[in-house]
mmCIF file of C-alpha atoms and ligand atoms in Angstrom:
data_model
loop_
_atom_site.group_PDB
_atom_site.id
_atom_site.type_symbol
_atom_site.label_atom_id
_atom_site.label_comp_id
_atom_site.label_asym_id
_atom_site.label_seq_id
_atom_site.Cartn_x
_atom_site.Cartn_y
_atom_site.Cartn_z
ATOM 1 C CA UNK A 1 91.435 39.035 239.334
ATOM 2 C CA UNK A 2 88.993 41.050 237.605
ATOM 3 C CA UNK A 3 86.738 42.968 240.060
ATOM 4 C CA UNK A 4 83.535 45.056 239.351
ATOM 5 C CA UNK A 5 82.596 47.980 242.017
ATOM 6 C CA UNK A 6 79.351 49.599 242.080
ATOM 7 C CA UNK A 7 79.035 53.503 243.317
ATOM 8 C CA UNK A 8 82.946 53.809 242.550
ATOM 9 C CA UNK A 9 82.607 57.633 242.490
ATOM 10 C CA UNK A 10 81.739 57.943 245.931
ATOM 11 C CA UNK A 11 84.597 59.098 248.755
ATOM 12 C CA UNK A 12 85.058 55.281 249.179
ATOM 13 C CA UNK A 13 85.471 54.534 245.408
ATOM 14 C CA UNK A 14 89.052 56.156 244.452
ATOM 15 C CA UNK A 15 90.723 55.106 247.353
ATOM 16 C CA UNK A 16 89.606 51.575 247.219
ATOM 17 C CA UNK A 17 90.401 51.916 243.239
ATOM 18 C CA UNK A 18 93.961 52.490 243.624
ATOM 19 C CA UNK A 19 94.137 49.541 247.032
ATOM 20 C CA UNK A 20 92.914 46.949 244.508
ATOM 21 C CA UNK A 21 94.940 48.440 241.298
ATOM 22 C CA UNK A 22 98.243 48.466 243.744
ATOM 23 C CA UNK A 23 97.287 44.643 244.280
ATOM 24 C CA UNK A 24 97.500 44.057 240.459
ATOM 25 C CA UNK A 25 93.551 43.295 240.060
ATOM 26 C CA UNK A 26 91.703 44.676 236.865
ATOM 27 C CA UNK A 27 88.978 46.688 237.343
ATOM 28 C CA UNK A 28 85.546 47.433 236.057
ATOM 29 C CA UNK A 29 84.298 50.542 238.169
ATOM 30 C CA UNK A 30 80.281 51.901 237.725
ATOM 31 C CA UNK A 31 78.901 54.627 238.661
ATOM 32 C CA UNK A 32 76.197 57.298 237.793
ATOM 33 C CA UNK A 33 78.671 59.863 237.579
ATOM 34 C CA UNK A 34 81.265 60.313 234.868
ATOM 35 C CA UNK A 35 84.281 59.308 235.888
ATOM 36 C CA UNK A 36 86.726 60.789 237.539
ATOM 37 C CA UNK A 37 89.995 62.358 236.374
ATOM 38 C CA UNK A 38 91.772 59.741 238.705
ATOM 39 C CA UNK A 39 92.254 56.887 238.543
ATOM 40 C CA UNK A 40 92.572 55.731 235.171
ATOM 41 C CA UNK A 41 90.601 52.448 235.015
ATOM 42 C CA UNK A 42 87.429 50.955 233.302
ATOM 43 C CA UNK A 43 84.368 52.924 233.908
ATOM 44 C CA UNK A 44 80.597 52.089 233.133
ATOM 45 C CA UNK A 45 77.559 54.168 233.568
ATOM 46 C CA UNK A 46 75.703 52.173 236.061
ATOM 47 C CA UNK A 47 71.998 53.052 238.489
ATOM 48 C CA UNK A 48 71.658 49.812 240.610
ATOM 49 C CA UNK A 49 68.006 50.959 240.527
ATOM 50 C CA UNK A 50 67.886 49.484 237.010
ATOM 51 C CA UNK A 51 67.370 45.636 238.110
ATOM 52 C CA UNK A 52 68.246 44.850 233.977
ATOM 53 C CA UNK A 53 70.792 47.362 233.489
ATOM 54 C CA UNK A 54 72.834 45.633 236.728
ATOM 55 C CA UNK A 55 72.035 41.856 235.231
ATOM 56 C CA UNK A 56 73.283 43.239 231.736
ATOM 57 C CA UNK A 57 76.572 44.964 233.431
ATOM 58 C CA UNK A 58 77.780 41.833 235.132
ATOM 59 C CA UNK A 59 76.974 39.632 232.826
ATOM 60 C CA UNK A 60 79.114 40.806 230.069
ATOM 61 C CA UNK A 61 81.940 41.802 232.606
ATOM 62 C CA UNK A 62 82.056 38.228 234.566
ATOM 63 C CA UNK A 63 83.614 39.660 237.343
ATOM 64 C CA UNK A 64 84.894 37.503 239.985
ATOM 65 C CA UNK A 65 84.282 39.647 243.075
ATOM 66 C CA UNK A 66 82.015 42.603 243.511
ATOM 67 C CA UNK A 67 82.372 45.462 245.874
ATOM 68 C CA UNK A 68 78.963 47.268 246.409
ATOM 69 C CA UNK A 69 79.640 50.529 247.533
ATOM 70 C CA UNK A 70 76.435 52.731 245.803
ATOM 71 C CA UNK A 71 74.312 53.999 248.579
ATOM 72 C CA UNK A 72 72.398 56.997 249.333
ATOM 73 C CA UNK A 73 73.854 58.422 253.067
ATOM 74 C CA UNK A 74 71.959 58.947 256.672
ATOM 75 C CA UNK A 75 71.577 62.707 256.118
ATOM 76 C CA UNK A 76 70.642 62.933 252.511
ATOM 77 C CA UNK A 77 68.269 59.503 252.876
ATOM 78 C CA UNK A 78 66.319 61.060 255.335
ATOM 79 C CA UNK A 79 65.573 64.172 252.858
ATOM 80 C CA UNK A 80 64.495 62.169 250.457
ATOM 81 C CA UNK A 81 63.461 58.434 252.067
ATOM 82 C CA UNK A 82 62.120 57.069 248.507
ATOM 83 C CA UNK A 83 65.580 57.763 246.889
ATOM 84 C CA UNK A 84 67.532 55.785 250.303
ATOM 85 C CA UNK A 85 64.868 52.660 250.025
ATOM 86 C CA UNK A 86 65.469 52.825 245.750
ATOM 87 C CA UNK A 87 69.336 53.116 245.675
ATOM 88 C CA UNK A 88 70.087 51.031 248.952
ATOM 89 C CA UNK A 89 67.066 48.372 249.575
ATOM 90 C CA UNK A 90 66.314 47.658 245.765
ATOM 91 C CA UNK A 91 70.117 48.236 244.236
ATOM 92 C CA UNK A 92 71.616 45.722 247.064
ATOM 93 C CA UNK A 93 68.500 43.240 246.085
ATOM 94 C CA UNK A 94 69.523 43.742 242.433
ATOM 95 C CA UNK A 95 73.546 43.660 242.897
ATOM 96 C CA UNK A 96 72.715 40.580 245.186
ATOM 97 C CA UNK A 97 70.633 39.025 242.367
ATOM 98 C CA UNK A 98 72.955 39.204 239.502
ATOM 99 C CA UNK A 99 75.729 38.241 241.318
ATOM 100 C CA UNK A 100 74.161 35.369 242.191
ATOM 101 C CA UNK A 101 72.696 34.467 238.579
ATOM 102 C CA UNK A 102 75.979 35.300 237.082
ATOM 103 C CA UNK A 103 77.911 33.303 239.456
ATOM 104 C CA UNK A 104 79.819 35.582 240.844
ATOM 105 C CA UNK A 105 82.344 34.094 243.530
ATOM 106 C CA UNK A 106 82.321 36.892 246.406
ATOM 107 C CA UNK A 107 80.272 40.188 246.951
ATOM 108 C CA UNK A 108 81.634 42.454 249.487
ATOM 109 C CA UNK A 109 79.054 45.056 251.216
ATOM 110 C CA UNK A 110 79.843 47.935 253.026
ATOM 111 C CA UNK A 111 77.539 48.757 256.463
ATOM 112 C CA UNK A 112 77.928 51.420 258.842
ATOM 113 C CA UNK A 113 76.999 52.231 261.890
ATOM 114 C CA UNK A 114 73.754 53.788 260.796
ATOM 115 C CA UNK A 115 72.398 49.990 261.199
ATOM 116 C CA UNK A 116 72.418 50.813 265.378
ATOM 117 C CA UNK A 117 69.748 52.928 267.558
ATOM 118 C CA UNK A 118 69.999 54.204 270.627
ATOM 119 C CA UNK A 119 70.371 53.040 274.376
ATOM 120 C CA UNK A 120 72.988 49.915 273.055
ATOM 121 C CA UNK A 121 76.211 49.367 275.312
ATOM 122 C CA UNK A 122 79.224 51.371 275.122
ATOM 123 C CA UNK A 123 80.879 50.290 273.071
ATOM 124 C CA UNK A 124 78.452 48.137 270.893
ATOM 125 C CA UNK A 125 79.115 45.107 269.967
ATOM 126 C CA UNK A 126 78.367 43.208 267.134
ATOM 127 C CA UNK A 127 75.355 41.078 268.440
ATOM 128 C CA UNK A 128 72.361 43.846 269.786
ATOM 129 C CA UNK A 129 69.212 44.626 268.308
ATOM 130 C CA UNK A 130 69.415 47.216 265.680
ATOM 131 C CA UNK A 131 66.567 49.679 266.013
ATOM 132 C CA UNK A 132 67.713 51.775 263.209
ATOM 133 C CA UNK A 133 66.011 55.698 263.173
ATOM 134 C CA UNK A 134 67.107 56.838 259.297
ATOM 135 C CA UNK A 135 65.913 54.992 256.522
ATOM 136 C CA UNK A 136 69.999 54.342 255.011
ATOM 137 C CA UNK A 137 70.211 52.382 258.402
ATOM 138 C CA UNK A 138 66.586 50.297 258.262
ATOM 139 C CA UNK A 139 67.895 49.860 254.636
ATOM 140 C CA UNK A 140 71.668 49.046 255.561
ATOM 141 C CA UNK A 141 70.344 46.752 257.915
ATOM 142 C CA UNK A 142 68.327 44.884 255.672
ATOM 143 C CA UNK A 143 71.419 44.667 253.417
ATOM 144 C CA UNK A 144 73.281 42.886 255.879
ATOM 145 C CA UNK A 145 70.583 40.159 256.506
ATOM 146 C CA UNK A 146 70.474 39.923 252.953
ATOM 147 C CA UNK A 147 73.849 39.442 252.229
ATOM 148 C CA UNK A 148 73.780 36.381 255.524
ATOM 149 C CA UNK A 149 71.037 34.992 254.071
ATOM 150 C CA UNK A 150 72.620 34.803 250.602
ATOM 151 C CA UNK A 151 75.805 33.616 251.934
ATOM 152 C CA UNK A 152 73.683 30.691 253.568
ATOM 153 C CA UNK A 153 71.473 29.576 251.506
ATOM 154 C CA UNK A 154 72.630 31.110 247.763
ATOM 155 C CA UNK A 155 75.980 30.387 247.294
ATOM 156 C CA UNK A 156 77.230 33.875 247.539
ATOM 157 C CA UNK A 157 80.250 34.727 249.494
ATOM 158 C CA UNK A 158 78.930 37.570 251.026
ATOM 159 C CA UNK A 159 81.207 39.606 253.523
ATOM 160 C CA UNK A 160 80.798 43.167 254.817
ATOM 161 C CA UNK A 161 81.750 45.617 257.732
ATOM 162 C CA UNK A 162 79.848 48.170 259.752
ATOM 163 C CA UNK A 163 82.046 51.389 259.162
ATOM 164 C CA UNK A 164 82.521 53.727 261.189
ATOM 165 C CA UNK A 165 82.461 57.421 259.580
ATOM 166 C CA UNK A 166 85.129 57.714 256.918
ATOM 167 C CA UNK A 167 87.118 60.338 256.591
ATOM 168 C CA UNK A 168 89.616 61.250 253.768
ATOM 169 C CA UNK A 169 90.827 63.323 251.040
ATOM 170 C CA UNK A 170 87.595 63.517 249.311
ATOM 171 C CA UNK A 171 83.995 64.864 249.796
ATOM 172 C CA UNK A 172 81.477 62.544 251.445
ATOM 173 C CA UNK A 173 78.665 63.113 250.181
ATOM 174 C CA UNK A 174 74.888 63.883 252.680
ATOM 175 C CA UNK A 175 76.342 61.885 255.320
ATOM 176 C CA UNK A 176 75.742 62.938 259.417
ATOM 177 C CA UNK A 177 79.556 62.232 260.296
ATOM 178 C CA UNK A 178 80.826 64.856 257.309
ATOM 179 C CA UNK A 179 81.002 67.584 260.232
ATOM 180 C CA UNK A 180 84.567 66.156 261.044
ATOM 181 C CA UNK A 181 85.782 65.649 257.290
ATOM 182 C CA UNK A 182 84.842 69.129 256.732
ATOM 183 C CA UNK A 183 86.837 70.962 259.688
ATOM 184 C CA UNK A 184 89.958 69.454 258.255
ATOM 185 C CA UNK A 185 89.089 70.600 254.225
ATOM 186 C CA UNK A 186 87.483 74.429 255.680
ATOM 187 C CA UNK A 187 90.602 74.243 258.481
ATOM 188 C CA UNK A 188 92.865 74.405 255.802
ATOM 189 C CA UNK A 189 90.832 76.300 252.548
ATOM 190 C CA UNK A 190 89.424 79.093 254.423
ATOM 191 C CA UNK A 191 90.726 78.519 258.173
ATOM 192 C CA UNK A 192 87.422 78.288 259.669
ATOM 193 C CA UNK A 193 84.391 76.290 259.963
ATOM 194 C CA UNK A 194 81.024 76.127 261.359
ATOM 195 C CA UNK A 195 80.229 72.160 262.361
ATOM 196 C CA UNK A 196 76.640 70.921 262.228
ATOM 197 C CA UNK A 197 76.965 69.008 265.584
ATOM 198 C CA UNK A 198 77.657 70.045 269.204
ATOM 199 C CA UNK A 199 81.064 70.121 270.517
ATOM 200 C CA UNK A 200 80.624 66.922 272.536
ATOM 201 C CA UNK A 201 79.239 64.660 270.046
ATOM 202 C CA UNK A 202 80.920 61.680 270.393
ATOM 203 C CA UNK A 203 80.332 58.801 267.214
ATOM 204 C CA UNK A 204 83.128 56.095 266.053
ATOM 205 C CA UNK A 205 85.091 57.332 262.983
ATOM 206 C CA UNK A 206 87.982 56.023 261.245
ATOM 207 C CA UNK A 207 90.619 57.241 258.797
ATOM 208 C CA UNK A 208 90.136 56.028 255.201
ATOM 209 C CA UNK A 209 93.271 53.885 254.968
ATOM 210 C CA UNK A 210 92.415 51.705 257.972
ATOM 211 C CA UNK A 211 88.855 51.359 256.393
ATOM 212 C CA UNK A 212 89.665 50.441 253.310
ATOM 213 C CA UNK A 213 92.453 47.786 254.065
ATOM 214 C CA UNK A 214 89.883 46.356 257.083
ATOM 215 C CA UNK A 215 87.412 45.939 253.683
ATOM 216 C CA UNK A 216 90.244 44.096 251.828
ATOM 217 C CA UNK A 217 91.534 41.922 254.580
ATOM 218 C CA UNK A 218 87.942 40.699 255.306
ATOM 219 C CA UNK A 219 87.583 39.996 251.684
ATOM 220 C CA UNK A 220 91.096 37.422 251.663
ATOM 221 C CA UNK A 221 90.452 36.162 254.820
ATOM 222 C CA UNK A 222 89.525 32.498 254.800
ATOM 223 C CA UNK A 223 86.234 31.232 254.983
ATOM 224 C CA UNK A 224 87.058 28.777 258.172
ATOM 225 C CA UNK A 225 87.541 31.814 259.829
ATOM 226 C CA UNK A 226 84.780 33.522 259.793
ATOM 227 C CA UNK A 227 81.920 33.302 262.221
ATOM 228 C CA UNK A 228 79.834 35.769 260.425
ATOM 229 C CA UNK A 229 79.387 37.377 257.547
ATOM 230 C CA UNK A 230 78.842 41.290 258.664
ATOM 231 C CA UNK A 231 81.757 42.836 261.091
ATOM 232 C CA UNK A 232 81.845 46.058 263.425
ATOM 233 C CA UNK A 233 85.385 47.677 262.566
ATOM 234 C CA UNK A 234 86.504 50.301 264.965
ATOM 235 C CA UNK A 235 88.991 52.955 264.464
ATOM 236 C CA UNK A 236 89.045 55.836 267.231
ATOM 237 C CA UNK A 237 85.749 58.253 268.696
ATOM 238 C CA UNK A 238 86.776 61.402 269.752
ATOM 239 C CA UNK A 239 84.227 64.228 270.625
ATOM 240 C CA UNK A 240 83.567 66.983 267.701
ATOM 241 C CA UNK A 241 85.790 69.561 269.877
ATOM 242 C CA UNK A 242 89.022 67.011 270.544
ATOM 243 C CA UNK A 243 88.774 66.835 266.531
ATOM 244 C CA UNK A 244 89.258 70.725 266.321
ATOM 245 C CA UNK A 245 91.871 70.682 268.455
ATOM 246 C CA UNK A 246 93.537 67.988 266.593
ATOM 247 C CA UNK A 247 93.320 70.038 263.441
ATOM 248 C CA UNK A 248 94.305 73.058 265.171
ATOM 249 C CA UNK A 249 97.516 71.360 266.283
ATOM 250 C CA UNK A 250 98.097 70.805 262.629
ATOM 251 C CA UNK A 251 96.585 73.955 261.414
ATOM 252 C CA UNK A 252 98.020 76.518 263.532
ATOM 253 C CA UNK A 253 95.027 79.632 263.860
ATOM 254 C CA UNK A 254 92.268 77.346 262.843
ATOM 255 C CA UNK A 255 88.886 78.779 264.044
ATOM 256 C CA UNK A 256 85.979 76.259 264.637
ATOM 257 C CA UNK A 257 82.315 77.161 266.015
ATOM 258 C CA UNK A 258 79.289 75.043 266.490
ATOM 259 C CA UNK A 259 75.605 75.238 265.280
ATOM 260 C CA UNK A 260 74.092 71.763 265.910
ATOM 261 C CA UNK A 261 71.616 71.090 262.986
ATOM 262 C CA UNK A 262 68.395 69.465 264.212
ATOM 263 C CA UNK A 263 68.206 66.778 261.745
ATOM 264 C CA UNK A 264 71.782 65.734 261.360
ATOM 265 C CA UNK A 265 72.764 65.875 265.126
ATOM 266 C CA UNK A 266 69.626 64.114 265.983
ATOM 267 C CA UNK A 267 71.082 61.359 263.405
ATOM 268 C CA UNK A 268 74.588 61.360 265.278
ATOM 269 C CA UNK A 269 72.907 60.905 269.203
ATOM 270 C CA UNK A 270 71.273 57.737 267.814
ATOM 271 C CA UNK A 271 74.221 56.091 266.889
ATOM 272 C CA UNK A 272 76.822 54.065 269.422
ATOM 273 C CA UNK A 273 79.294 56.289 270.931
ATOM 274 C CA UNK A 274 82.087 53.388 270.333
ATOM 275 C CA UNK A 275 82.444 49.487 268.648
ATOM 276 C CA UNK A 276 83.531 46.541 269.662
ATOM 277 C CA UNK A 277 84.844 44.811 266.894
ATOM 278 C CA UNK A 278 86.357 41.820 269.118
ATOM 279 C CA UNK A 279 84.639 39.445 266.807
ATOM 280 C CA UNK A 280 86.818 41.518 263.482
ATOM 281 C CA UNK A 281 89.922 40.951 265.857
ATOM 282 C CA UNK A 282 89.330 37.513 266.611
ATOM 283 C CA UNK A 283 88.614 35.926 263.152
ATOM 284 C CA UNK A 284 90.764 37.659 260.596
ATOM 285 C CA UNK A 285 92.899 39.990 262.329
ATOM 286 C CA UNK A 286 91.646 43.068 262.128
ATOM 287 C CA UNK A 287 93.350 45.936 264.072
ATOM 288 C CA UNK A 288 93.416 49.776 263.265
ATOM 289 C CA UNK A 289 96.823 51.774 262.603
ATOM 290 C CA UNK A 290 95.537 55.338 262.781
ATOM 291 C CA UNK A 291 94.700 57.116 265.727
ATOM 292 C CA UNK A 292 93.088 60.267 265.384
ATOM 293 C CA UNK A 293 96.312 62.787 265.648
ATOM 294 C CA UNK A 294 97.988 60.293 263.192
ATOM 295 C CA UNK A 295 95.072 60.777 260.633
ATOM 296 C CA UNK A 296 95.911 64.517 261.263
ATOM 297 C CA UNK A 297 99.531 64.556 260.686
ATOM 298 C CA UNK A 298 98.786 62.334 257.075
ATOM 299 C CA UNK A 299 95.336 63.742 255.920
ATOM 300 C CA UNK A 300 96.233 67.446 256.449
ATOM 301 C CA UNK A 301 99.164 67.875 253.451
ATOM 302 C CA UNK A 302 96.903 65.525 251.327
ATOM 303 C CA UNK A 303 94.194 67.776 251.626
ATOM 304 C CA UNK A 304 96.511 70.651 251.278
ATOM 305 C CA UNK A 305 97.532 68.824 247.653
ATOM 306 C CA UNK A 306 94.583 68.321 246.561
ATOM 307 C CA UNK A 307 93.375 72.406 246.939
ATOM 308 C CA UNK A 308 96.668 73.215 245.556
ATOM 309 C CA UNK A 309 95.926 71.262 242.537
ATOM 310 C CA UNK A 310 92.634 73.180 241.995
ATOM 311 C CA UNK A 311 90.849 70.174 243.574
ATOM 312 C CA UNK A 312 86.801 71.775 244.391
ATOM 313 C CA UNK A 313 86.478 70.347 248.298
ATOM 314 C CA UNK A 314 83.649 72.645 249.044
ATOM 315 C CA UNK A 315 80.048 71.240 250.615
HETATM 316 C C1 LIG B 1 76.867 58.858 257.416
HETATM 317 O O1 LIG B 1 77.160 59.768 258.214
HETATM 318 O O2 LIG B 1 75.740 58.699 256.946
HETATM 319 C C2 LIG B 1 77.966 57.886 257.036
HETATM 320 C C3 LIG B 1 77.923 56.661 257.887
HETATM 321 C C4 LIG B 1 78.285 56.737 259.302
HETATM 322 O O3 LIG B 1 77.608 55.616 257.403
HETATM 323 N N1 LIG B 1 79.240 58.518 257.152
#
């Protein structure tokens, strides 16, 4: 099946990439970055901003499926609010729009948690108001109505999950939940780090495996099946300072201090301390394999690897 991804240079992009290539589908990848060194497939110069230059990119590709993954983060969006609303409000209306023009059968969407304020139960389930504070959840929110009301009344398969933070092999990029990638890449380049939150934050995270096969189960699951079109996925929430002592267990001599940043941990109390993703479990399956000392074990000689190999994991 030939599928089109938007934002494919982002820490989701190359993992997702090789899930879909390992499945045998072709694909088209976009980005406004050059591509990558890895992995070697199809890639397009692509600003979802540009309402024509998305039409133009999906029209002469025909994809069959699209997974929108371009989107400005919670810590970076709330720098610059104009860029957030432009990449994530406008480029999801213009994905949305040429998908549906161009007959494209399914779009999937990626949420996050960003969508939820605070004062929700713990954990959160699916169904609560969302009183986003940061402009990439007010905007991720409005994605996901967008993508139920296109799935209702356009046609559009639209499907999506709320993720948790991701963490994996590669640099996010401006996000609030980096402070736990980034003890695991310091941990092992340099043996230290200094984390931007308190040592008893608490948010749901979940290793990039489990993410990325919850996004490509949801996307085969059958249509009967599903009650909605946006699902919480859950993987594990430990607090900041049971994270350093995970990596410390794997990275013997490990040092890790704390200087909460104003903005970012401000970001982090809004958001649930756990998910329910009952409804995920119920109506296609869903269930996560890592816990967080398993992520440990398998993250820390990738990320090893990758800094042998000259990779340049630095923030
Ligand atoms: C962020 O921190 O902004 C992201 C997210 C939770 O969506 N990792």
């Amino acid at each position: 099946m030939k599928i089109l991804m938007t934002g494919a240079g982002g820490q989701i992009g190359s993992d997702l990439i090789t899930a879909l290539v390992a499945q045998g589908h072709s694909i088209v990848a976009t980005d406004l970055k050059p591509r990558p060194s890895t992995p070697e497939v199809a890639w397009r110069g692509l600003d979802v901003v540009d309402g024509a230059a998305v039409d133009r990119i999906i029209a002469e590709e025909a994809p069959e499926v699209v997974y929108h993954l371009a989107a400005i983060l919670s810590a970076t969006g709330e720098k610059n609010p104009a860029l957030a609303y432009a990449v994530n409000q406008t480029g999801t209306w213009n994905v949305l729009e040429a998908c549906r023009t161009r007959g494209v059968r399914q779009l999937m969407f990626c949420s996050s948690i960003a969508v939820y304020g605070p004062g929700l139960p713990d954990p959160t389930p699916d169904d609560v108001g969302l009183r986003p504070t940061t402009m990439y959840g007010v905007t991720k929110a409005a994605g996901e109505m967008l993508c139920e009301y296109y799935r209702a009344k356009r046609g559009l398969d639209c499907r999506g999950v709320r993720f948790p933070g991701l963490i994996s092999a590669s640099l996010p990029g401006g996000g609030s939940t980096d402070y736990a990638l980034f003890m695991y890449v310091d941990g092992v380049r340099v043996g230290s780090y200094q984390a931007f939150a308190r040592p008893d934050t608490r948010v749901p995270l979940m290793y990039m495996p489990d993410g990325v096969r919850g996004l490509l189960e949801l996307a085969a699951a059958p249509a009967d099946k599903l009650t909605r079109a946006i699902y919480n996925i859950a993987g594990f929430s430990p607090r900041a300072d049971e994270i350093a002592a995970s990596v410390g267990r794997a990275v013997p001599g490990v040092t890790i201090t704390y200087q909460p940043d104003p903005l970012r941990q401000g970001i982090l109390d809004s958001w649930p301390r756990a998910l329910d993703d009952t409804c995920a479990r119920a109506d296609w399956g869903w269930a996560p394999r890592y816990t967080l000392d398993q992520m440990t074990v398998d993250l820390v000689p990738k990320i090893r690897e990758l800094l042998s190999g000259g990779a340049k994991l630095t923030h």
